[in-house]
Each structure stands twice: as C-alpha cells, then as structure tokens.
PDB file of C-alpha atoms and ligand atoms in Angstrom:
ATOM      1  CA  UNK A 992      74.617   0.385  37.682  1.00  0.00           C
ATOM      2  CA  UNK A 993      76.936   0.685  34.695  1.00  0.00           C
ATOM      3  CA  UNK A 994      79.488   3.444  35.094  1.00  0.00           C
ATOM      4  CA  UNK A 995      79.557   5.575  31.936  1.00  0.00           C
ATOM      5  CA  UNK A 996      82.714   5.750  29.816  1.00  0.00           C
ATOM      6  CA  UNK A 997      83.810   8.350  27.309  1.00  0.00           C
ATOM      7  CA  UNK A 998      86.759   7.426  25.114  1.00  0.00           C
ATOM      8  CA  UNK A 999      88.552   9.845  22.807  1.00  0.00           C
ATOM      9  CA  UNK A1000      89.913   8.360  19.610  1.00  0.00           C
ATOM     10  CA  UNK A1001      92.462  10.845  18.321  1.00  0.00           C
ATOM     11  CA  UNK A1002      93.009   8.807  15.131  1.00  0.00           C
ATOM     12  CA  UNK A1003      96.153   9.971  13.265  1.00  0.00           C
ATOM     13  CA  UNK A1004      96.237  13.442  14.797  1.00  0.00           C
ATOM     14  CA  UNK A1005      98.564  15.142  17.236  1.00  0.00           C
ATOM     15  CA  UNK A1006     102.096  16.263  17.856  1.00  0.00           C
ATOM     16  CA  UNK A1007     104.060  16.368  21.089  1.00  0.00           C
ATOM     17  CA  UNK A1008     103.260  20.068  21.468  1.00  0.00           C
ATOM     18  CA  UNK A1009      99.552  19.745  20.656  1.00  0.00           C
ATOM     19  CA  UNK A1010      99.188  16.697  22.879  1.00  0.00           C
ATOM     20  CA  UNK A1011     100.717  18.495  25.841  1.00  0.00           C
ATOM     21  CA  UNK A1012      98.264  21.371  25.549  1.00  0.00           C
ATOM     22  CA  UNK A1013      95.261  19.091  25.098  1.00  0.00           C
ATOM     23  CA  UNK A1014      96.140  16.650  27.852  1.00  0.00           C
ATOM     24  CA  UNK A1015      97.031  19.379  30.365  1.00  0.00           C
ATOM     25  CA  UNK A1016      93.559  20.855  29.915  1.00  0.00           C
ATOM     26  CA  UNK A1017      91.902  17.453  30.254  1.00  0.00           C
ATOM     27  CA  UNK A1018      93.858  16.546  33.374  1.00  0.00           C
ATOM     28  CA  UNK A1019      92.853  19.805  34.968  1.00  0.00           C
ATOM     29  CA  UNK A1020      89.165  19.066  34.400  1.00  0.00           C
ATOM     30  CA  UNK A1021      89.303  15.339  35.057  1.00  0.00           C
ATOM     31  CA  UNK A1022      88.561  15.160  38.783  1.00  0.00           C
ATOM     32  CA  UNK A1023      85.067  16.521  38.307  1.00  0.00           C
ATOM     33  CA  UNK A1024      84.028  14.237  35.445  1.00  0.00           C
ATOM     34  CA  UNK A1025      81.112  11.842  36.075  1.00  0.00           C
ATOM     35  CA  UNK A1026      82.484   8.989  33.969  1.00  0.00           C
ATOM     36  CA  UNK A1027      85.537   6.922  33.195  1.00  0.00           C
ATOM     37  CA  UNK A1028      87.636   8.829  30.668  1.00  0.00           C
ATOM     38  CA  UNK A1029      89.989   7.135  28.218  1.00  0.00           C
ATOM     39  CA  UNK A1030      92.173   8.879  25.660  1.00  0.00           C
ATOM     40  CA  UNK A1031      93.619   7.016  22.702  1.00  0.00           C
ATOM     41  CA  UNK A1032      96.539   8.823  21.062  1.00  0.00           C
ATOM     42  CA  UNK A1033      98.600   7.386  18.206  1.00  0.00           C
ATOM     43  CA  UNK A1034     100.897   4.607  19.456  1.00  0.00           C
ATOM     44  CA  UNK A1035     104.094   6.671  19.289  1.00  0.00           C
ATOM     45  CA  UNK A1036     102.687   9.136  21.809  1.00  0.00           C
ATOM     46  CA  UNK A1037     101.327   6.635  24.323  1.00  0.00           C
ATOM     47  CA  UNK A1038     104.295   6.681  26.630  1.00  0.00           C
ATOM     48  CA  UNK A1039     104.538  10.453  26.863  1.00  0.00           C
ATOM     49  CA  UNK A1040     100.793  11.015  27.188  1.00  0.00           C
ATOM     50  CA  UNK A1041     100.769   8.247  29.792  1.00  0.00           C
ATOM     51  CA  UNK A1042     103.274  10.231  31.879  1.00  0.00           C
ATOM     52  CA  UNK A1043     100.991  13.253  31.636  1.00  0.00           C
ATOM     53  CA  UNK A1044      97.860  11.473  32.827  1.00  0.00           C
ATOM     54  CA  UNK A1045      99.644   9.347  35.441  1.00  0.00           C
ATOM     55  CA  UNK A1046      98.300  11.140  38.506  1.00  0.00           C
ATOM     56  CA  UNK A1047      94.849  11.810  37.087  1.00  0.00           C
ATOM     57  CA  UNK A1048      91.748   9.693  36.603  1.00  0.00           C
ATOM     58  CA  UNK A1049      92.268   9.628  32.845  1.00  0.00           C
ATOM     59  CA  UNK A1050      93.168   6.222  31.430  1.00  0.00           C
ATOM     60  CA  UNK A1051      95.241   5.509  28.378  1.00  0.00           C
ATOM     61  CA  UNK A1052      94.095   3.492  25.386  1.00  0.00           C
ATOM     62  CA  UNK A1053      95.641   2.461  22.072  1.00  0.00           C
ATOM     63  CA  UNK A1054      93.870   2.600  18.716  1.00  0.00           C
ATOM     64  CA  UNK A1055      94.836  -0.825  17.451  1.00  0.00           C
ATOM     65  CA  UNK A1056      97.162  -3.745  18.141  1.00  0.00           C
ATOM     66  CA  UNK A1057      98.679  -6.790  16.492  1.00  0.00           C
ATOM     67  CA  UNK A1058      96.987 -10.135  17.025  1.00  0.00           C
ATOM     68  CA  UNK A1059     100.385 -11.764  17.595  1.00  0.00           C
ATOM     69  CA  UNK A1060     102.363 -11.562  20.830  1.00  0.00           C
ATOM     70  CA  UNK A1061     105.800 -10.924  19.294  1.00  0.00           C
ATOM     71  CA  UNK A1062     108.031 -11.829  16.386  1.00  0.00           C
ATOM     72  CA  UNK A1063     108.629 -10.993  12.741  1.00  0.00           C
ATOM     73  CA  UNK A1064     105.686  -8.625  12.175  1.00  0.00           C
ATOM     74  CA  UNK A1065     107.340  -5.457  10.908  1.00  0.00           C
ATOM     75  CA  UNK A1066     105.544  -2.291  11.874  1.00  0.00           C
ATOM     76  CA  UNK A1067     103.184  -3.918  14.343  1.00  0.00           C
ATOM     77  CA  UNK A1068     102.711  -3.330  18.069  1.00  0.00           C
ATOM     78  CA  UNK A1069     101.677  -6.092  20.469  1.00  0.00           C
ATOM     79  CA  UNK A1070      99.279  -5.998  23.391  1.00  0.00           C
ATOM     80  CA  UNK A1071     102.149  -6.644  25.815  1.00  0.00           C
ATOM     81  CA  UNK A1072     103.993  -3.605  24.473  1.00  0.00           C
ATOM     82  CA  UNK A1073     100.892  -1.436  24.854  1.00  0.00           C
ATOM     83  CA  UNK A1074     100.553  -2.621  28.442  1.00  0.00           C
ATOM     84  CA  UNK A1075     104.232  -1.983  29.002  1.00  0.00           C
ATOM     85  CA  UNK A1076     103.903   1.699  28.051  1.00  0.00           C
ATOM     86  CA  UNK A1077     100.874   2.213  30.268  1.00  0.00           C
ATOM     87  CA  UNK A1078      97.809   1.534  28.131  1.00  0.00           C
ATOM     88  CA  UNK A1079      94.886  -0.188  29.791  1.00  0.00           C
ATOM     89  CA  UNK A1080      92.398  -0.085  26.893  1.00  0.00           C
ATOM     90  CA  UNK A1081      92.643  -0.713  23.164  1.00  0.00           C
ATOM     91  CA  UNK A1082      90.200  -0.051  20.337  1.00  0.00           C
ATOM     92  CA  UNK A1083      89.615  -3.203  18.300  1.00  0.00           C
ATOM     93  CA  UNK A1084      87.861  -3.450  14.958  1.00  0.00           C
ATOM     94  CA  UNK A1085      87.371   0.244  14.283  1.00  0.00           C
ATOM     95  CA  UNK A1086      85.588   0.633  10.950  1.00  0.00           C
ATOM     96  CA  UNK A1087      88.618   2.440   9.494  1.00  0.00           C
ATOM     97  CA  UNK A1088      90.756  -0.600  10.285  1.00  0.00           C
ATOM     98  CA  UNK A1089      88.131  -2.889   8.787  1.00  0.00           C
ATOM     99  CA  UNK A1090      87.616  -0.793   5.628  1.00  0.00           C
ATOM    100  CA  UNK A1091      91.105   0.598   4.950  1.00  0.00           C
ATOM    101  CA  UNK A1092      93.349  -2.165   6.311  1.00  0.00           C
ATOM    102  CA  UNK A1093      91.311  -5.233   5.471  1.00  0.00           C
ATOM    103  CA  UNK A1094      90.618  -6.351   9.031  1.00  0.00           C
ATOM    104  CA  UNK A1095      88.130  -9.192   8.853  1.00  0.00           C
ATOM    105  CA  UNK A1096      85.721 -10.293  11.573  1.00  0.00           C
ATOM    106  CA  UNK A1097      88.056 -13.227  12.253  1.00  0.00           C
ATOM    107  CA  UNK A1098      91.125 -11.002  12.645  1.00  0.00           C
ATOM    108  CA  UNK A1099      89.225  -8.573  14.866  1.00  0.00           C
ATOM    109  CA  UNK A1100      88.246 -11.501  17.090  1.00  0.00           C
ATOM    110  CA  UNK A1101      91.900 -12.581  17.363  1.00  0.00           C
ATOM    111  CA  UNK A1102      92.905  -9.033  18.263  1.00  0.00           C
ATOM    112  CA  UNK A1103      90.218  -8.935  20.947  1.00  0.00           C
ATOM    113  CA  UNK A1104      91.639 -12.106  22.489  1.00  0.00           C
ATOM    114  CA  UNK A1105      95.214 -10.805  22.172  1.00  0.00           C
ATOM    115  CA  UNK A1106      94.242  -7.595  23.955  1.00  0.00           C
ATOM    116  CA  UNK A1107      92.757  -9.439  26.905  1.00  0.00           C
ATOM    117  CA  UNK A1108      95.708 -11.822  27.099  1.00  0.00           C
ATOM    118  CA  UNK A1109      97.834  -8.891  28.299  1.00  0.00           C
ATOM    119  CA  UNK A1110      95.144  -7.446  30.536  1.00  0.00           C
ATOM    120  CA  UNK A1111      94.003  -4.702  28.168  1.00  0.00           C
ATOM    121  CA  UNK A1112      90.289  -3.939  28.017  1.00  0.00           C
ATOM    122  CA  UNK A1113      89.192  -4.099  24.382  1.00  0.00           C
ATOM    123  CA  UNK A1114      86.769  -1.487  23.072  1.00  0.00           C
ATOM    124  CA  UNK A1115      85.201  -3.583  20.316  1.00  0.00           C
ATOM    125  CA  UNK A1116      83.721  -1.498  17.502  1.00  0.00           C
ATOM    126  CA  UNK A1117      80.798  -2.745  15.455  1.00  0.00           C
ATOM    127  CA  UNK A1118      78.566  -0.978  12.972  1.00  0.00           C
ATOM    128  CA  UNK A1119      77.097  -1.005   9.502  1.00  0.00           C
ATOM    129  CA  UNK A1120      78.041   0.962   6.388  1.00  0.00           C
ATOM    130  CA  UNK A1121      75.685   3.421   4.715  1.00  0.00           C
ATOM    131  CA  UNK A1122      74.759   0.827   2.111  1.00  0.00           C
ATOM    132  CA  UNK A1123      74.000  -1.774   4.760  1.00  0.00           C
ATOM    133  CA  UNK A1124      71.991   0.780   6.701  1.00  0.00           C
ATOM    134  CA  UNK A1125      69.928   1.612   3.625  1.00  0.00           C
ATOM    135  CA  UNK A1126      69.314  -2.068   3.036  1.00  0.00           C
ATOM    136  CA  UNK A1127      68.023  -2.461   6.592  1.00  0.00           C
ATOM    137  CA  UNK A1128      70.890  -4.870   7.332  1.00  0.00           C
ATOM    138  CA  UNK A1129      72.134  -3.186  10.526  1.00  0.00           C
ATOM    139  CA  UNK A1130      71.192  -5.969  12.937  1.00  0.00           C
ATOM    140  CA  UNK A1131      72.498  -8.659  10.629  1.00  0.00           C
ATOM    141  CA  UNK A1132      75.892  -6.916  10.289  1.00  0.00           C
ATOM    142  CA  UNK A1133      76.252  -6.118  13.964  1.00  0.00           C
ATOM    143  CA  UNK A1134      75.259  -9.682  14.891  1.00  0.00           C
ATOM    144  CA  UNK A1135      77.861 -11.118  12.523  1.00  0.00           C
ATOM    145  CA  UNK A1136      80.597  -8.847  13.911  1.00  0.00           C
ATOM    146  CA  UNK A1137      79.679  -9.693  17.510  1.00  0.00           C
ATOM    147  CA  UNK A1138      79.290 -13.396  16.928  1.00  0.00           C
ATOM    148  CA  UNK A1139      82.797 -13.693  15.453  1.00  0.00           C
ATOM    149  CA  UNK A1140      84.176 -12.458  18.773  1.00  0.00           C
ATOM    150  CA  UNK A1141      81.713 -14.428  20.896  1.00  0.00           C
ATOM    151  CA  UNK A1142      82.680 -17.638  19.119  1.00  0.00           C
ATOM    152  CA  UNK A1143      86.406 -17.177  19.598  1.00  0.00           C
ATOM    153  CA  UNK A1144      86.516 -15.472  22.988  1.00  0.00           C
ATOM    154  CA  UNK A1145      83.345 -16.780  24.652  1.00  0.00           C
ATOM    155  CA  UNK A1146      80.713 -14.689  26.381  1.00  0.00           C
ATOM    156  CA  UNK A1147      82.676 -14.556  29.660  1.00  0.00           C
ATOM    157  CA  UNK A1148      85.265 -12.369  27.904  1.00  0.00           C
ATOM    158  CA  UNK A1149      82.621  -9.647  27.575  1.00  0.00           C
ATOM    159  CA  UNK A1150      82.767  -9.114  31.329  1.00  0.00           C
ATOM    160  CA  UNK A1151      86.136  -7.455  30.650  1.00  0.00           C
ATOM    161  CA  UNK A1152      85.284  -5.571  27.467  1.00  0.00           C
ATOM    162  CA  UNK A1153      83.442  -2.556  26.143  1.00  0.00           C
ATOM    163  CA  UNK A1154      81.463  -2.530  22.909  1.00  0.00           C
ATOM    164  CA  UNK A1155      81.079   0.584  20.769  1.00  0.00           C
ATOM    165  CA  UNK A1156      78.320   0.840  18.183  1.00  0.00           C
ATOM    166  CA  UNK A1157      79.577   3.120  15.436  1.00  0.00           C
ATOM    167  CA  UNK A1158      77.432   3.358  12.316  1.00  0.00           C
ATOM    168  CA  UNK A1159      80.026   3.968   9.595  1.00  0.00           C
ATOM    169  CA  UNK A1160      77.810   6.562   7.919  1.00  0.00           C
ATOM    170  CA  UNK A1161      77.932   8.667  11.082  1.00  0.00           C
ATOM    171  CA  UNK A1162      81.712   8.689  11.565  1.00  0.00           C
ATOM    172  CA  UNK A1163      83.279  12.048  10.802  1.00  0.00           C
ATOM    173  CA  UNK A1164      80.267  13.066   8.732  1.00  0.00           C
ATOM    174  CA  UNK A1165      78.482  15.327  11.206  1.00  0.00           C
ATOM    175  CA  UNK A1166      75.470  13.017  10.768  1.00  0.00           C
ATOM    176  CA  UNK A1167      74.838  11.191  14.024  1.00  0.00           C
ATOM    177  CA  UNK A1168      72.336   8.413  14.584  1.00  0.00           C
ATOM    178  CA  UNK A1169      69.290   9.760  16.376  1.00  0.00           C
ATOM    179  CA  UNK A1170      69.063   8.799  20.041  1.00  0.00           C
ATOM    180  CA  UNK A1171      66.233   6.393  19.185  1.00  0.00           C
ATOM    181  CA  UNK A1172      68.218   4.731  16.413  1.00  0.00           C
ATOM    182  CA  UNK A1173      71.257   4.347  18.676  1.00  0.00           C
ATOM    183  CA  UNK A1174      69.119   2.998  21.520  1.00  0.00           C
ATOM    184  CA  UNK A1175      67.502   0.382  19.265  1.00  0.00           C
ATOM    185  CA  UNK A1176      70.853  -1.019  18.122  1.00  0.00           C
ATOM    186  CA  UNK A1177      72.319  -0.875  21.628  1.00  0.00           C
ATOM    187  CA  UNK A1178      69.346  -2.803  22.980  1.00  0.00           C
ATOM    188  CA  UNK A1179      69.860  -5.365  20.228  1.00  0.00           C
ATOM    189  CA  UNK A1180      73.556  -5.774  21.137  1.00  0.00           C
ATOM    190  CA  UNK A1181      72.807  -6.106  24.837  1.00  0.00           C
ATOM    191  CA  UNK A1182      70.094  -8.668  24.176  1.00  0.00           C
ATOM    192  CA  UNK A1183      72.442 -10.719  22.019  1.00  0.00           C
ATOM    193  CA  UNK A1184      75.035 -10.897  24.784  1.00  0.00           C
ATOM    194  CA  UNK A1185      72.384 -11.361  27.480  1.00  0.00           C
ATOM    195  CA  UNK A1186      70.923 -14.318  25.601  1.00  0.00           C
ATOM    196  CA  UNK A1187      74.192 -16.114  26.377  1.00  0.00           C
ATOM    197  CA  UNK A1188      74.709 -14.649  29.854  1.00  0.00           C
ATOM    198  CA  UNK A1189      72.152 -12.335  31.421  1.00  0.00           C
ATOM    199  CA  UNK A1190      74.483 -10.875  34.048  1.00  0.00           C
ATOM    200  CA  UNK A1191      77.254 -10.117  31.567  1.00  0.00           C
ATOM    201  CA  UNK A1192      74.771  -8.612  29.129  1.00  0.00           C
ATOM    202  CA  UNK A1193      73.335  -6.386  31.814  1.00  0.00           C
ATOM    203  CA  UNK A1194      76.740  -5.191  32.973  1.00  0.00           C
ATOM    204  CA  UNK A1195      78.257  -4.624  29.530  1.00  0.00           C
ATOM    205  CA  UNK A1196      79.081  -1.002  28.802  1.00  0.00           C
ATOM    206  CA  UNK A1197      77.915   0.032  25.337  1.00  0.00           C
ATOM    207  CA  UNK A1198      79.248   3.216  23.767  1.00  0.00           C
ATOM    208  CA  UNK A1199      77.819   5.102  20.850  1.00  0.00           C
ATOM    209  CA  UNK A1200      80.256   6.583  18.313  1.00  0.00           C
ATOM    210  CA  UNK A1201      79.773   8.687  15.209  1.00  0.00           C
ATOM    211  CA  UNK A1202      79.718  12.498  15.257  1.00  0.00           C
ATOM    212  CA  UNK A1203      79.245  12.771  19.002  1.00  0.00           C
ATOM    213  CA  UNK A1204      79.616  16.392  20.080  1.00  0.00           C
ATOM    214  CA  UNK A1205      78.724  18.470  23.120  1.00  0.00           C
ATOM    215  CA  UNK A1206      75.485  19.512  21.436  1.00  0.00           C
ATOM    216  CA  UNK A1207      74.113  15.973  20.999  1.00  0.00           C
ATOM    217  CA  UNK A1208      75.890  14.032  23.773  1.00  0.00           C
ATOM    218  CA  UNK A1209      73.341  14.448  26.565  1.00  0.00           C
ATOM    219  CA  UNK A1210      70.482  13.218  24.422  1.00  0.00           C
ATOM    220  CA  UNK A1211      72.422  10.208  23.148  1.00  0.00           C
ATOM    221  CA  UNK A1212      73.830   9.299  26.565  1.00  0.00           C
ATOM    222  CA  UNK A1213      70.384   9.691  28.119  1.00  0.00           C
ATOM    223  CA  UNK A1214      69.201   6.535  26.362  1.00  0.00           C
ATOM    224  CA  UNK A1215      68.908   3.551  28.694  1.00  0.00           C
ATOM    225  CA  UNK A1216      71.364   1.341  26.804  1.00  0.00           C
ATOM    226  CA  UNK A1217      73.872   4.034  25.828  1.00  0.00           C
ATOM    227  CA  UNK A1218      76.585   4.042  28.484  1.00  0.00           C
ATOM    228  CA  UNK A1219      78.827   6.702  26.978  1.00  0.00           C
ATOM    229  CA  UNK A1220      80.619   7.462  23.763  1.00  0.00           C
ATOM    230  CA  UNK A1221      83.581   6.817  21.525  1.00  0.00           C
ATOM    231  CA  UNK A1222      84.458  10.264  20.271  1.00  0.00           C
ATOM    232  CA  UNK A1223      86.679  11.059  17.286  1.00  0.00           C
ATOM    233  CA  UNK A1224      86.949  14.632  16.003  1.00  0.00           C
ATOM    234  CA  UNK A1225      85.460  16.240  19.103  1.00  0.00           C
ATOM    235  CA  UNK A1226      88.048  14.564  21.346  1.00  0.00           C
ATOM    236  CA  UNK A1227      90.762  16.818  19.906  1.00  0.00           C
ATOM    237  CA  UNK A1228      89.280  19.937  21.482  1.00  0.00           C
ATOM    238  CA  UNK A1229      89.636  20.007  25.260  1.00  0.00           C
ATOM    239  CA  UNK A1230      86.555  22.122  25.986  1.00  0.00           C
ATOM    240  CA  UNK A1231      84.317  20.139  23.718  1.00  0.00           C
ATOM    241  CA  UNK A1232      85.551  16.778  25.007  1.00  0.00           C
ATOM    242  CA  UNK A1233      85.108  17.838  28.624  1.00  0.00           C
ATOM    243  CA  UNK A1234      81.559  18.958  27.891  1.00  0.00           C
ATOM    244  CA  UNK A1235      80.849  15.574  26.315  1.00  0.00           C
ATOM    245  CA  UNK A1236      82.236  13.826  29.397  1.00  0.00           C
ATOM    246  CA  UNK A1237      80.066  15.989  31.633  1.00  0.00           C
ATOM    247  CA  UNK A1238      77.013  14.858  29.649  1.00  0.00           C
ATOM    248  CA  UNK A1239      77.879  11.215  30.328  1.00  0.00           C
ATOM    249  CA  UNK A1240      75.986  10.892  33.565  1.00  0.00           C
ATOM    250  CA  UNK A1241      72.920  10.833  31.303  1.00  0.00           C
ATOM    251  CA  UNK A1242      70.755  11.909  34.195  1.00  0.00           C
ATOM    252  CA  UNK A1243      71.902   8.868  36.225  1.00  0.00           C
ATOM    253  CA  UNK A1244      74.032  10.732  38.764  1.00  0.00           C
TER     254      UNK A1244
HETATM  255  P1  PGA B2254      83.795  10.976  14.947  1.00  0.00           P
HETATM  256  O1  PGA B2254      84.596   9.572  14.986  1.00  0.00           O
HETATM  257  O2  PGA B2254      83.410  11.293  16.361  1.00  0.00           O
HETATM  258  O3  PGA B2254      84.808  11.970  14.394  1.00  0.00           O
HETATM  259  O4  PGA B2254      82.618  10.788  14.068  1.00  0.00           O
HETATM  260  C1  PGA B2254      84.203   8.533  15.841  1.00  0.00           C
HETATM  261  C2  PGA B2254      85.143   7.361  15.695  1.00  0.00           C
HETATM  262  O5  PGA B2254      85.587   7.059  14.582  1.00  0.00           O
HETATM  263  O6  PGA B2254      85.460   6.681  16.685  1.00  0.00           O
END
C-alpha cells in the first residue's frame, strides 16, 4: 500500500511572521493527518521552519537545488546544505524552473542525482504545456522528461523518489486536470517505470499538482494511481492545506 503524500510548494511567498503563523497552525493539526506532509518554503526560511516542525510529523522540503556539490556557483544551494539545515525532500524540475530558468531535462536529471547523493528524496516534476496538451503530446513529453532521469539515475533510484505530474496549464490557473485525465497520465507514468522494474513501479508515489484545492482534492486523490498532491497556492492557507491533507486518504484508510 502506498502511503499518500501531500507536499506544499510555497514558491516565492512568505515572511518570518507569516511562516510562523502558518506553520504553527499546521503543526497543531498534523498528528491527525492521514498522509505524509511536506512543506517547501523558500531556501532562506528552511532552517527556521525546520525548527518549528521539529517535533511534529511534518517534513521539510526545498524547492530547488544546485546540481553541483560545492564550489564557485554564486547564488546556488547544494543538496548537502539543504540536508544540513534539516530538509529531507527537494522539488526537482518544477515547470517554473524549466520555463523561467532554462532547466533542461539533462540538468533536471543531474539535480535528481545530486539530491539523492545527500540523502534527499527528490520530488520530480513532469508535465506538458498548454500547447503540448492541445497537440495531444502529453505522453510524449512526460516520457521524455522521465526517460532523461531514468537514463542517468537508473530505475532503482525511483525507489527513493516521488514523481509529481503537473500539467503546466493547470498550475496557478484554477483549471485542474479532471480526475480521469490525471489518472490516465499517472497510469502511464507508473507503467513506464514498471516496465523497467515492476516492484518499483508499483511502489512509486505519484502526486498530482495544478490547482489542487480542498474542493477538488478528494476526487483527484481517489483515483487509483494518484497518491497525493503537490500543492502551490492552496498550501499558503493553513485551513485549506489541512483539508487537502485530510482528503489524501482517498478512501484508502
Ligand atoms: P498551484 O501550483 O497549486 O498553485 O496550481 C502547483 C505547483 O506549482 O506545484
């Protein structure tokens, strides 16, 4: 049985004061949640938020990392540093990193490997743009993004990873994929991993991301291959995020 996961991607939002309020409310609710919960604040806040969640079941994740271990890479943060300040997960290949910061499939694959080299669990994001969706190229795009990582890291690495399917046209737009659409792509991803290793494919936790909110979470998470969510905007509101986490048992509990 795959344990559901809900991860909150705060993106470039927050302040020390706002974070304290949000995280206090989440910690208070966290014991009763039916899933693994990960919150991903901006890197500068990781240490402090990590202190706040220390005695709770909430885990800490980063939003990105450098593919290199250390050295002359001004402005970058390495996987070892993220580990050092208490992160145990890191988002890799988010569509905003791919689109706005030129992260290629090859670089994303190197970041995935770098994350695991320090013991971080990568949350690998894949997903098609609106144009690709309209062209019916979803499977082709997702396969290409997955294969780049499979080729560099090998299928065994997916035993220690999470994959998030995030159709770019659904991110921050209020337009989510329907549960059937999400399920179809998730099944495709699982089959692609399972073709190389059936046990790893079966155990791989697949998250849906893109305008997840309390109102649509239960239906999305109720799909057989949707094991939780990667939540952006709705992860900034404690009540809403907790309600999404509650929906993550998807009728499995
Ligand atoms: P959203 O973002 O929930 O605000 O659509 C999801 C994400 O980018 O991870």
